[in-house]
Tab-separated table of C-alpha atoms in Angstrom:
chain	number	residue	atom	x	y	z
E	396	UNK	CA	9.991	-51.880	12.376
E	397	UNK	CA	8.213	-50.230	14.902
E	398	UNK	CA	6.110	-47.929	15.809
E	399	UNK	CA	8.267	-44.729	15.523
E	400	UNK	CA	9.074	-46.290	11.878
E	401	UNK	CA	5.715	-46.265	10.592
E	402	UNK	CA	4.592	-42.851	12.089
E	403	UNK	CA	7.130	-41.355	10.184
E	404	UNK	CA	6.699	-43.222	7.104
E	405	UNK	CA	3.077	-42.597	7.345
E	406	UNK	CA	3.506	-38.974	7.745
E	407	UNK	CA	6.214	-38.755	4.900
E	408	UNK	CA	3.697	-40.502	2.708
E	409	UNK	CA	0.045	-38.880	4.142
E	410	UNK	CA	1.437	-35.781	5.814
E	411	UNK	CA	-1.868	-34.200	6.442
E	412	UNK	CA	-3.699	-37.089	7.286
E	413	UNK	CA	-3.171	-37.378	11.434
E	414	UNK	CA	-2.006	-40.809	13.097
E	415	UNK	CA	-2.666	-42.237	16.392
E	416	UNK	CA	-0.294	-44.296	17.934
E	417	UNK	CA	-2.386	-47.799	19.324
E	418	UNK	CA	0.368	-50.159	21.316
E	419	UNK	CA	0.522	-52.718	23.760
E	420	UNK	CA	3.806	-51.481	25.638
E	421	UNK	CA	3.961	-47.634	24.770
E	422	UNK	CA	5.953	-46.151	27.444
E	423	UNK	CA	5.282	-42.555	28.426
E	424	UNK	CA	8.743	-41.548	26.668
E	425	UNK	CA	8.057	-43.581	23.709
E	426	UNK	CA	4.419	-41.709	23.482
E	427	UNK	CA	6.102	-37.931	23.953
E	428	UNK	CA	9.068	-39.154	21.273
E	429	UNK	CA	5.488	-39.785	19.011
E	430	UNK	CA	3.329	-36.620	19.827
E	431	UNK	CA	6.931	-34.665	19.313
E	432	UNK	CA	7.176	-36.883	16.099
E	433	UNK	CA	3.861	-36.070	14.946
E	434	UNK	CA	1.556	-38.803	15.903
E	435	UNK	CA	-2.035	-37.095	16.899
E	436	UNK	CA	-2.437	-39.413	20.294
E	437	UNK	CA	-1.634	-42.690	20.703
E	438	UNK	CA	-3.823	-45.309	22.707
E	439	UNK	CA	-2.618	-48.596	24.974
E	440	UNK	CA	-4.629	-52.011	23.609
E	441	UNK	CA	-5.397	-52.217	27.559
E	442	UNK	CA	-7.487	-49.020	27.255
E	443	UNK	CA	-9.283	-49.144	23.752
E	444	UNK	CA	-12.591	-47.224	25.725
E	445	UNK	CA	-10.309	-43.945	24.845
E	446	UNK	CA	-9.322	-44.779	21.325
E	447	UNK	CA	-13.059	-42.968	19.196
E	448	UNK	CA	-12.485	-39.801	21.789
E	449	UNK	CA	-8.409	-39.701	20.460
E	450	UNK	CA	-10.253	-39.967	16.798
E	451	UNK	CA	-12.317	-37.901	17.366
E	452	UNK	CA	-10.280	-35.072	19.065
E	453	UNK	CA	-7.957	-35.965	16.261
E	454	UNK	CA	-10.064	-34.891	13.340
E	455	UNK	CA	-11.584	-31.698	14.733
E	456	UNK	CA	-7.886	-30.634	15.055
E	457	UNK	CA	-6.834	-31.850	11.041
E	458	UNK	CA	-9.911	-29.925	10.440
E	459	UNK	CA	-9.066	-26.765	11.976
E	460	UNK	CA	-5.663	-26.941	10.714
E	461	UNK	CA	-7.436	-27.556	6.994
E	462	UNK	CA	-9.429	-24.323	7.831
E	463	UNK	CA	-6.146	-22.506	8.896
E	464	UNK	CA	-4.111	-23.844	6.148
E	465	UNK	CA	-7.315	-22.548	3.805
E	466	UNK	CA	-6.974	-18.773	4.855
E	467	UNK	CA	-2.933	-18.556	4.645
E	468	UNK	CA	-3.872	-20.252	1.505
E	469	UNK	CA	-6.244	-17.519	0.895
E	470	UNK	CA	-4.479	-14.583	2.335
E	471	UNK	CA	-1.566	-15.750	0.858
E	472	UNK	CA	-3.193	-15.180	-2.418
E	473	UNK	CA	-4.308	-11.840	-1.474
E	474	UNK	CA	-1.108	-10.375	-1.085
E	475	UNK	CA	0.332	-12.332	-4.022
E	476	UNK	CA	-2.714	-10.620	-6.109
E	477	UNK	CA	-2.428	-7.204	-4.441
E	478	UNK	CA	1.172	-6.614	-5.299
E	479	UNK	CA	0.706	-7.974	-8.933
E	480	UNK	CA	-1.831	-4.654	-9.497
E	481	UNK	CA	0.215	-2.649	-7.475
E	482	UNK	CA	3.380	-3.242	-9.673
E	483	UNK	CA	1.445	-3.374	-13.055
E	484	UNK	CA	0.091	-0.010	-12.513
E	485	UNK	CA	1.838	2.503	-15.039
E	486	UNK	CA	1.941	5.559	-12.555
E	487	UNK	CA	3.194	5.971	-9.216
E	488	UNK	CA	1.904	4.352	-6.099
E	489	UNK	CA	3.171	4.900	-2.353
E	490	UNK	CA	2.277	4.261	1.391
E	491	UNK	CA	3.451	6.735	3.668
E	492	UNK	CA	3.176	5.952	7.614
E	493	UNK	CA	1.949	8.788	9.892
E	494	UNK	CA	5.590	9.875	10.759
E	495	UNK	CA	6.369	10.473	7.323
E	496	UNK	CA	7.925	7.665	5.857
E	497	UNK	CA	7.314	5.665	3.108
E	498	UNK	CA	6.586	2.262	3.997
E	499	UNK	CA	6.420	1.023	0.330
E	500	UNK	CA	6.779	2.114	-3.589
E	501	UNK	CA	5.675	0.305	-6.462
E	502	UNK	CA	8.164	-0.493	-8.744
E	503	UNK	CA	7.580	2.274	-11.219
E	504	UNK	CA	7.975	4.858	-8.364
E	505	UNK	CA	10.960	3.094	-6.981
E	506	UNK	CA	12.870	3.670	-10.710
E	507	UNK	CA	11.772	6.986	-11.138
E	508	UNK	CA	13.365	7.247	-7.262
E	509	UNK	CA	16.451	5.459	-7.749
E	510	UNK	CA	15.194	3.512	-4.085
E	511	UNK	CA	15.669	0.307	-3.957
E	512	UNK	CA	13.080	-1.386	-1.475
E	513	UNK	CA	14.889	-1.533	1.544
E	514	UNK	CA	16.391	2.706	0.669
E	515	UNK	CA	12.245	3.532	0.096
E	516	UNK	CA	11.540	2.801	4.373
E	517	UNK	CA	14.820	5.084	5.425
E	518	UNK	CA	12.953	7.530	3.082
E	519	UNK	CA	11.226	11.000	4.277
E	520	UNK	CA	8.059	11.363	1.791
E	521	UNK	CA	8.932	15.556	2.039
E	522	UNK	CA	12.840	14.622	0.590
E	523	UNK	CA	11.889	13.838	-2.453
E	524	UNK	CA	9.542	16.393	-2.952
E	525	UNK	CA	10.915	19.982	-4.566
E	526	UNK	CA	12.076	22.575	-1.349
E	527	UNK	CA	9.161	25.121	-2.880
E	528	UNK	CA	6.681	22.876	-3.156
E	529	UNK	CA	6.991	20.857	0.333
E	530	UNK	CA	5.020	23.482	2.338
E	531	UNK	CA	2.233	22.691	0.057
E	532	UNK	CA	2.821	18.983	0.047
E	533	UNK	CA	2.753	19.489	3.603
E	534	UNK	CA	-0.453	20.941	4.430
E	535	UNK	CA	-2.068	18.481	1.821
E	536	UNK	CA	-0.574	15.259	3.945
E	537	UNK	CA	-1.896	16.355	7.303
E	538	UNK	CA	-5.382	17.267	5.458
E	539	UNK	CA	-5.060	13.326	4.348
E	540	UNK	CA	-4.334	11.902	7.581
E	541	UNK	CA	-7.128	14.169	9.450
E	542	UNK	CA	-9.824	12.242	7.387
E	543	UNK	CA	-10.144	14.310	4.194
E	544	UNK	CA	-9.005	12.852	0.579
E	545	UNK	CA	-6.372	15.348	-1.085
E	546	UNK	CA	-3.934	15.567	-4.471
E	547	UNK	CA	-1.113	17.830	-5.849
E	548	UNK	CA	0.594	19.185	-8.211
E	549	UNK	CA	4.427	18.729	-7.418
E	550	UNK	CA	7.779	19.116	-8.512
E	551	UNK	CA	9.322	15.812	-7.622
E	552	UNK	CA	13.562	14.891	-7.418
E	553	UNK	CA	14.024	12.222	-9.379
E	554	UNK	CA	16.774	10.705	-10.357
E	555	UNK	CA	16.111	12.028	-14.294
E	556	UNK	CA	16.094	15.235	-12.549
E	557	UNK	CA	12.858	17.428	-11.848
E	558	UNK	CA	9.647	15.961	-12.834
E	559	UNK	CA	6.626	17.328	-12.092
E	560	UNK	CA	3.716	15.091	-10.567
E	561	UNK	CA	0.048	14.606	-9.846
E	562	UNK	CA	-0.337	13.053	-6.719
E	563	UNK	CA	-3.482	12.157	-4.643
E	564	UNK	CA	-3.889	10.720	-1.497
E	565	UNK	CA	-6.153	9.038	1.299
E	566	UNK	CA	-6.089	8.068	4.560
E	567	UNK	CA	-6.314	4.327	5.140
E	568	UNK	CA	-6.581	2.867	9.220
E	569	UNK	CA	-5.196	-0.164	9.471
E	570	UNK	CA	-5.222	-2.096	13.281
E	571	UNK	CA	-5.119	1.483	14.186
E	572	UNK	CA	-2.842	3.032	12.411
E	573	UNK	CA	-3.259	6.044	9.751
E	574	UNK	CA	-1.777	5.495	6.495
E	575	UNK	CA	-1.292	7.538	3.344
E	576	UNK	CA	-1.887	5.513	0.304
E	577	UNK	CA	-0.793	7.490	-2.817
E	578	UNK	CA	-0.677	7.818	-6.394
E	579	UNK	CA	1.177	9.722	-9.403
E	580	UNK	CA	0.831	10.569	-12.438
E	581	UNK	CA	4.037	12.530	-14.111
E	582	UNK	CA	3.057	15.812	-16.432
E	583	UNK	CA	5.859	16.718	-16.862
């Protein structure tokens, strides 16, 4: 049983606990192998004055790692919650990019139009609108991207045929990019 085996065992049983290797004969290659295997640091027995600073750095790194993990878990939790809210909507929900393509739909919209999530991202939004209503909806889209909320009634081309819907939309800015976030209600 050697130091590297002890390190692997400690990390297997307590993966979030920092491990500092303390050795009297650690070669540079062995030290690198230990760090690559997950050691927070290593200290030679003839240099134990380094131990307090090594412990401090390891604990600070562990605290930072825990903060980062907690933040990542919160983002993941919020994403799951948002997805659940969007999917639970009884009406249509969609997000459109400034170039006019759909980026996302809820399952209600996907089922209505017969689109898979992959197909949604390749679909120009206006292609789902009846040809006679496209000028009105194009004008409303322009109004929204100019920063003004809009709503309109339009005929939609669905897998069930033409359906009448009340559509609403607002502009959303994210990382300097504008998106249209909208909802729709089938009023056929």
